[in-house]
Short mmCIF file of N, CA and C in Angstrom, two decimals:
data_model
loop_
_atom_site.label_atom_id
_atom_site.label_comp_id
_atom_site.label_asym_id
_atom_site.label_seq_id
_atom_site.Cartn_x
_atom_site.Cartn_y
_atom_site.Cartn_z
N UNK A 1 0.84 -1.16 0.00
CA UNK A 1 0.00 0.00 0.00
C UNK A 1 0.89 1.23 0.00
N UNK A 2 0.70 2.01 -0.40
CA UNK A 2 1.64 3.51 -0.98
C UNK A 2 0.69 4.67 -0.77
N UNK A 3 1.11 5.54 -0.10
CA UNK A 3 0.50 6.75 -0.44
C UNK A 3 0.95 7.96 -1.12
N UNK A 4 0.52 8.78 -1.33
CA UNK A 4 1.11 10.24 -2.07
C UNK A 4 1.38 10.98 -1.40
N UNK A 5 0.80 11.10 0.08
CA UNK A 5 1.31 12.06 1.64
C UNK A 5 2.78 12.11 1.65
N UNK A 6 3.22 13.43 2.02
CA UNK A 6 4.52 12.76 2.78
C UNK A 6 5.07 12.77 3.90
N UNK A 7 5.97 12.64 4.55
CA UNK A 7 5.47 12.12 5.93
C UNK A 7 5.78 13.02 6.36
N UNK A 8 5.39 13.35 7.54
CA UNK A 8 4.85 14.54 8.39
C UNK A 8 6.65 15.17 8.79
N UNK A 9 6.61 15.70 8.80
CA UNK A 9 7.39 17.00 9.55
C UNK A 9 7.91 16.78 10.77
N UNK A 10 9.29 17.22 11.51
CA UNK A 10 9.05 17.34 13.01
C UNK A 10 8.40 18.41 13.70
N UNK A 11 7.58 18.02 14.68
CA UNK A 11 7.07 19.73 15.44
C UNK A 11 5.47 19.26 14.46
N UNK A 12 5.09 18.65 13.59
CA UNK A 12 3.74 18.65 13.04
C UNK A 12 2.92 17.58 13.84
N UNK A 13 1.77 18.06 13.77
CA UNK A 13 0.69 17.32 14.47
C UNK A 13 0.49 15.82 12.90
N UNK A 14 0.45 14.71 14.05
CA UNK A 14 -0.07 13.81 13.01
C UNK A 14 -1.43 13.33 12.76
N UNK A 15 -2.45 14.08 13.59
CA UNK A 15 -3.43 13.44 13.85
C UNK A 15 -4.00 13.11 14.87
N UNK A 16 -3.42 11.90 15.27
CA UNK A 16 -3.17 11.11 16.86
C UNK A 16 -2.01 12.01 17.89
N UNK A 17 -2.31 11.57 18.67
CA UNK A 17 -1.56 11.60 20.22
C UNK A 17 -0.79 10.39 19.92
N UNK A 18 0.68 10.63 20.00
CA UNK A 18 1.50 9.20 20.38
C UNK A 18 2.30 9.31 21.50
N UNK A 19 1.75 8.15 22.32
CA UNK A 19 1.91 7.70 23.67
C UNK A 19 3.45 7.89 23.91
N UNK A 20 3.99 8.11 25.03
CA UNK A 20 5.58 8.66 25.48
C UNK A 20 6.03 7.38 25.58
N UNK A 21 7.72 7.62 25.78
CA UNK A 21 8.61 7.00 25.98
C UNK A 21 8.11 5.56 27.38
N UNK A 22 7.93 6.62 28.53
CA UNK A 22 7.36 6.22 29.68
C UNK A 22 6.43 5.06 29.63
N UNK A 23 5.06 5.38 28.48
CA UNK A 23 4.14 4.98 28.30
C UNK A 23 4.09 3.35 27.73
N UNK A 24 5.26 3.10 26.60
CA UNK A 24 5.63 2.19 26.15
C UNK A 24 6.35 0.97 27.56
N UNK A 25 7.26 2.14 28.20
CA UNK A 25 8.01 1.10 28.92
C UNK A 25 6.59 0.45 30.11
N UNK A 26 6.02 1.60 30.63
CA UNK A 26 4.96 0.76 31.36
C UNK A 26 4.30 -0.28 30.82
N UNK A 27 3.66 -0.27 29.81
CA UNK A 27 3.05 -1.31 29.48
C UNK A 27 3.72 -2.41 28.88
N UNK A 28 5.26 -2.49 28.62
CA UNK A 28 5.89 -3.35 28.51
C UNK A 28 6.11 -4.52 29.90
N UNK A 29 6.03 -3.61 30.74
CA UNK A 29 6.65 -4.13 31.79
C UNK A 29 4.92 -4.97 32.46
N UNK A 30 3.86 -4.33 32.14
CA UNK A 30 2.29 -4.68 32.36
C UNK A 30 2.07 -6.16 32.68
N UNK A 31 1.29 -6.77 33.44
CA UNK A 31 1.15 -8.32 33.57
C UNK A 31 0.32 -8.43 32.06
N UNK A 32 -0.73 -7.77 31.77
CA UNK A 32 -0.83 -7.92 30.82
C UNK A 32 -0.27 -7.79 29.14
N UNK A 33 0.51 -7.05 29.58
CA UNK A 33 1.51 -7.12 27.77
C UNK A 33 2.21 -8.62 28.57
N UNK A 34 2.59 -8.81 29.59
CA UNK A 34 3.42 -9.91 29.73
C UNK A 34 2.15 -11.31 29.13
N UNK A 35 1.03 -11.14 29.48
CA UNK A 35 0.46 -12.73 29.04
C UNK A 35 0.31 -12.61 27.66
N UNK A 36 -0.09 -11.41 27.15
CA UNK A 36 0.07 -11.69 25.65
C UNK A 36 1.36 -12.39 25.08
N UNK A 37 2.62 -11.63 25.20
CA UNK A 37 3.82 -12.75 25.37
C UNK A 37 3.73 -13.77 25.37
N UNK A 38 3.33 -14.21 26.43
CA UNK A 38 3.45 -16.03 27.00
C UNK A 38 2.12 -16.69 25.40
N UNK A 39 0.85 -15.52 25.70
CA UNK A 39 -0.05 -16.36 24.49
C UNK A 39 0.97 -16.69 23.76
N UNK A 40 1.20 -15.97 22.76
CA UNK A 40 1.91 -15.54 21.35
C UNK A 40 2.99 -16.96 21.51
N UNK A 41 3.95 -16.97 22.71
CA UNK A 41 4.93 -17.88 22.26
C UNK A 41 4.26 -19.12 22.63
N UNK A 42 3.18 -19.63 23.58
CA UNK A 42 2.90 -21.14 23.63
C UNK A 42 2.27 -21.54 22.60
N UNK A 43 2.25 -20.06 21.39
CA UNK A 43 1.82 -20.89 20.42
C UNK A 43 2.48 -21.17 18.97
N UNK A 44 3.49 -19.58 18.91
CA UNK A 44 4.58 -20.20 17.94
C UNK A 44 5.63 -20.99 18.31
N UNK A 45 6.26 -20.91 19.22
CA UNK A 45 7.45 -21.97 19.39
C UNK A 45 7.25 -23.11 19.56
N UNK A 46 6.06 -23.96 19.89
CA UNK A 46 5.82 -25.06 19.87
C UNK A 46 5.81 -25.78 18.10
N UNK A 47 5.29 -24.56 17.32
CA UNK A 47 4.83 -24.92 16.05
C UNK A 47 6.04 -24.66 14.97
N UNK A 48 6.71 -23.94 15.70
CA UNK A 48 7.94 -23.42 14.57
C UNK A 48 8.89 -24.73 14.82
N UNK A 49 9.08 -24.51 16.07
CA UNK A 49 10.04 -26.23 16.54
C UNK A 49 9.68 -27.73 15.66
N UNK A 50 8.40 -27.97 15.62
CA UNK A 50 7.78 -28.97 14.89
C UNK A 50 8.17 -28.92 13.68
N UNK A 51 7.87 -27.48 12.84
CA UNK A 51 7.66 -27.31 11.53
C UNK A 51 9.19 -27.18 10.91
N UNK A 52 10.34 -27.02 11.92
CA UNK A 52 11.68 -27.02 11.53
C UNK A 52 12.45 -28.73 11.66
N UNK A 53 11.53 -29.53 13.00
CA UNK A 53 12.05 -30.96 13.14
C UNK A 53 11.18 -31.81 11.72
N UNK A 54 10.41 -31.38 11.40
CA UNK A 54 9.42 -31.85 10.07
C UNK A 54 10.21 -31.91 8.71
N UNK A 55 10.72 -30.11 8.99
CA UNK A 55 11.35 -30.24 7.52
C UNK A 55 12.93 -30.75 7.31
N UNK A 56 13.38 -30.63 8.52
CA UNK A 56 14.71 -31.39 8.96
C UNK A 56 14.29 -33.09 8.22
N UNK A 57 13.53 -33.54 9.02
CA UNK A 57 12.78 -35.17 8.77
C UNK A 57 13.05 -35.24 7.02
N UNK A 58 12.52 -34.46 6.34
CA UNK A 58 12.52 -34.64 5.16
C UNK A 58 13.84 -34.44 4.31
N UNK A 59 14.64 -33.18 4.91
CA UNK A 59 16.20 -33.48 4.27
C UNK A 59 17.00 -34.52 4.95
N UNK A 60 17.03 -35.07 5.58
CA UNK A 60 17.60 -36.04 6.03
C UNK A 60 17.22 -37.69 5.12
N UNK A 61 15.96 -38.06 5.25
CA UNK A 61 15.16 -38.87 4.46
C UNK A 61 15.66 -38.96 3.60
N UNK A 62 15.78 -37.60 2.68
CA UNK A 62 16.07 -37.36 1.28
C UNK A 62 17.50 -37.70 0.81
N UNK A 63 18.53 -37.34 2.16
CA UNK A 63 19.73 -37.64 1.84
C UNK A 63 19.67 -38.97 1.77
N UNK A 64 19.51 -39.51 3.29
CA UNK A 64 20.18 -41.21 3.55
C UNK A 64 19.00 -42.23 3.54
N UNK A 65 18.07 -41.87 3.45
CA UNK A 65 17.22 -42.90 3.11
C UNK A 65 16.33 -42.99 1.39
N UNK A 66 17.59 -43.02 0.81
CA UNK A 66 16.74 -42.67 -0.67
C UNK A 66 16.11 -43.55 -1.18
N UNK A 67 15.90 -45.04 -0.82
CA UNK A 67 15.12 -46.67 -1.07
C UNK A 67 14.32 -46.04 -0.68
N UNK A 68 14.09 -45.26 0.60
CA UNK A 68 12.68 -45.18 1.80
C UNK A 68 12.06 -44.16 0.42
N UNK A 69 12.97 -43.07 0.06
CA UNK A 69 11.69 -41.97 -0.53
C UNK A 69 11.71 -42.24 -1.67
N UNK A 70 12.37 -43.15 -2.60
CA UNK A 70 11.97 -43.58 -3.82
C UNK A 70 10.92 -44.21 -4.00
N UNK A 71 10.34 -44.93 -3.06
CA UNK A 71 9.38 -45.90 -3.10
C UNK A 71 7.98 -45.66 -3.36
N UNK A 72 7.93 -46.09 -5.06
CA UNK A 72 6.65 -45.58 -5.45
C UNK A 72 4.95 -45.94 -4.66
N UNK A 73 4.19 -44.94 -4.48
CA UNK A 73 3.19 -45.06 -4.01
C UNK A 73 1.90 -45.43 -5.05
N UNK A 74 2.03 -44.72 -6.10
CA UNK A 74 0.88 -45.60 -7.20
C UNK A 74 1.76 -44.40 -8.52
N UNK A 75 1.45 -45.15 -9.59
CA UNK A 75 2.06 -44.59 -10.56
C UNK A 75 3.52 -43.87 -10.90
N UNK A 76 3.74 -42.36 -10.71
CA UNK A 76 5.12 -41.98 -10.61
C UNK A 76 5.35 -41.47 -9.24
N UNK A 77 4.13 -41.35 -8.46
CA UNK A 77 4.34 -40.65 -7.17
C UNK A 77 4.81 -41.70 -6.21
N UNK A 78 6.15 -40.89 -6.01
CA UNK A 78 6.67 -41.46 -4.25
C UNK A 78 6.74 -40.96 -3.53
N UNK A 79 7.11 -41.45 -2.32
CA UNK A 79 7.06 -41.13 -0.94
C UNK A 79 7.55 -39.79 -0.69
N UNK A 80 8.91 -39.42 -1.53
CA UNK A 80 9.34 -38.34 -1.89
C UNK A 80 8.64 -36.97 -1.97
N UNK A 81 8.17 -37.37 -3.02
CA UNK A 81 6.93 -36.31 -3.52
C UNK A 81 6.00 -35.88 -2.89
N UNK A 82 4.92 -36.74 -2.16
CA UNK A 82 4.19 -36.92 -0.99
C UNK A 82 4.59 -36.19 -0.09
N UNK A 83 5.96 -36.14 0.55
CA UNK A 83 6.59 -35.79 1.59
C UNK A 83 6.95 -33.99 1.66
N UNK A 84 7.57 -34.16 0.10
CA UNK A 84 7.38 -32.92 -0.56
C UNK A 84 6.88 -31.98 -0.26
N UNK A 85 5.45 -32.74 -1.10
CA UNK A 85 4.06 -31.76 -1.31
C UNK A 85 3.85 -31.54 0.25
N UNK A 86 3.56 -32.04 1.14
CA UNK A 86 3.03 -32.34 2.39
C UNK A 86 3.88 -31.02 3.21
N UNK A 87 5.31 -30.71 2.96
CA UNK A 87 5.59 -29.40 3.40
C UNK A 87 4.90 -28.04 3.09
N UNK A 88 4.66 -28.20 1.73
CA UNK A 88 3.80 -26.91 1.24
C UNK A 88 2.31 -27.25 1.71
N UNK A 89 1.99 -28.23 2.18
CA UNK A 89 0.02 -28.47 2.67
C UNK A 89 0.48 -27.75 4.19
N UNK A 90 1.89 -28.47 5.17
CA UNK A 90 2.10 -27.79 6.21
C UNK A 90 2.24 -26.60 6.58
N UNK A 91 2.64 -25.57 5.55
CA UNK A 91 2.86 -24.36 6.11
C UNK A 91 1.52 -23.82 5.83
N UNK A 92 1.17 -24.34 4.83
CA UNK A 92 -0.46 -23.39 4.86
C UNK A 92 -1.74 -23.63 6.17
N UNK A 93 -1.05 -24.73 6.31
CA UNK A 93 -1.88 -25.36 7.58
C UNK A 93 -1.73 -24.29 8.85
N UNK A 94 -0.28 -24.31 9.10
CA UNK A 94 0.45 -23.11 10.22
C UNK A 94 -0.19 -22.20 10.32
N UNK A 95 -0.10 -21.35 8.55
CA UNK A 95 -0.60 -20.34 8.55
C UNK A 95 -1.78 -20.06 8.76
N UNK A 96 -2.52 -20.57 8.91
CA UNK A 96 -4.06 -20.97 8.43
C UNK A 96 -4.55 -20.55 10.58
N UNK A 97 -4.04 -21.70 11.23
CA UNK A 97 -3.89 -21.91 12.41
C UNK A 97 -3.45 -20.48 13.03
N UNK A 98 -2.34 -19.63 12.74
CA UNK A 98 -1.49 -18.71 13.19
C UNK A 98 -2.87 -17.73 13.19
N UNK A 99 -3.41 -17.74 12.28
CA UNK A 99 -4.67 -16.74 11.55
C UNK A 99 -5.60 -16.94 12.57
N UNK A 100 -5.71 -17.81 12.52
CA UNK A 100 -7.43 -17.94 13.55
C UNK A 100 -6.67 -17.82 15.03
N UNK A 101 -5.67 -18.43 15.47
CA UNK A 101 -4.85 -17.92 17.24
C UNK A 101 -4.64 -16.40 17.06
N UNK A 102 -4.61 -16.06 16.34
CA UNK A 102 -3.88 -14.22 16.37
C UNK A 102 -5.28 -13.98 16.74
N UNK A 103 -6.48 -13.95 15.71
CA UNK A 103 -7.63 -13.10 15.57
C UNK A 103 -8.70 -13.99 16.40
N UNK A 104 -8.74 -14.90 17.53
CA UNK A 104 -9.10 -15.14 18.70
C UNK A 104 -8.36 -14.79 20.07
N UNK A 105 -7.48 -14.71 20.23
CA UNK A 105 -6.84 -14.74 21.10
C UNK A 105 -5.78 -13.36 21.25
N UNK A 106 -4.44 -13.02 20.50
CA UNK A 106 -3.84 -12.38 20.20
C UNK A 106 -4.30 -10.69 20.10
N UNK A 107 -5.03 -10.85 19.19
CA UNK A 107 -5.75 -9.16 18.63
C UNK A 107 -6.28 -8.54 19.49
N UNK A 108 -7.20 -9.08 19.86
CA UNK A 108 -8.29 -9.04 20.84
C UNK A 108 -7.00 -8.23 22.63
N UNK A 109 -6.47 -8.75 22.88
CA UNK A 109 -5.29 -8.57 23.96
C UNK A 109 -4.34 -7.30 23.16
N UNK A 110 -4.41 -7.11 22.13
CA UNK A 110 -2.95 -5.92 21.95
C UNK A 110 -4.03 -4.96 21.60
N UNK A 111 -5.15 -4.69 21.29
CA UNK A 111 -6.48 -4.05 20.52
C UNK A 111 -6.11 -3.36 21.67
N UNK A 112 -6.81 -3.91 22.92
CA UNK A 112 -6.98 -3.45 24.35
C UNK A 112 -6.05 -2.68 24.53
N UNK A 113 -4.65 -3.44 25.06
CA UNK A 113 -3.28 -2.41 25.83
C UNK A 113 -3.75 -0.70 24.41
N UNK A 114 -3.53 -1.40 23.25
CA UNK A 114 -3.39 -0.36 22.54
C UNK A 114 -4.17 1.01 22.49
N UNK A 115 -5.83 0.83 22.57
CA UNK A 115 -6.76 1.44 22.76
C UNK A 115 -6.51 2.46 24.12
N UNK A 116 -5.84 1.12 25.66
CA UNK A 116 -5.51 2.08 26.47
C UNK A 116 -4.61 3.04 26.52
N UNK A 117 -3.53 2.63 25.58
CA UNK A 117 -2.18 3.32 25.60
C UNK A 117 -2.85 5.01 24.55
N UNK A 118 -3.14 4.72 23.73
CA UNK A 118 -3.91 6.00 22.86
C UNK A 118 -4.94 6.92 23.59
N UNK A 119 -5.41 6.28 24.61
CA UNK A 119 -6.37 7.23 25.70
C UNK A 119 -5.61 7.89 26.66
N UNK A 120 -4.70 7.19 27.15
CA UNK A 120 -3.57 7.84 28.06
C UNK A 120 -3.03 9.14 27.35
N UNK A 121 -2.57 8.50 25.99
CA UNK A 121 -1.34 9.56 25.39
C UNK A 121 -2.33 11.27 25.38
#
């Protein structure tokens, strides 16, 4: 997205109130910016870890077990391929997942701090 504006000036009003130095560190330090944290990572690092031991699984396979991924499944498709494809079905899966945890859980929690932090400023 691009606009034709250009960006504001120092000393110019932007519109908004943006929240101080102070303002940031408080709510950093907040129990609540802290559980958003904890959300956010019990749910990527569990999934990034997987999705890196997954695709590890498959270069490895690929190196030293090449009987295992040659092994045709019906026609020209092998195990290989399957295994393949099945990385690109996985990340969309992630993503897919990442999408619906952000915009249940996630959004909903930074919406808030944020809304408060802009009323303060």
């Amino acid at each position: 997205m691009t606009t034709d504006a250009p960006p504001p000036q120092p000393g110019q009003a932007t519109g908004t109130a943006q929240p101080s130095t102070q303002s940031f560190t408080q709510v950093q330090q907040s129990t609540e910016f802290g559980e958003l944290r904890r959300t956010y990572r019990s749910f990527a690092f569990p999934l990034t870890i997987a999705f890196i031991t997954w695709y590890l699984l498959y270069v490895l396979l690929s190196n030293y077990a090449g009987g295992f991924m040659g092994t045709k499944l019906f026609g020209n498709i092998n195990v290989a391929l399957v295994f393949g494809l099945a990385q690109f079905a996985t990340t969309f899966l992630i993503a897919w997942l990442y999408s619906r945890h952000a915009a249940a859980k996630l959004d909903p929690k930074a919406e808030a701090i944020k809304s408060r932090m802009e009323a303060d400023a």
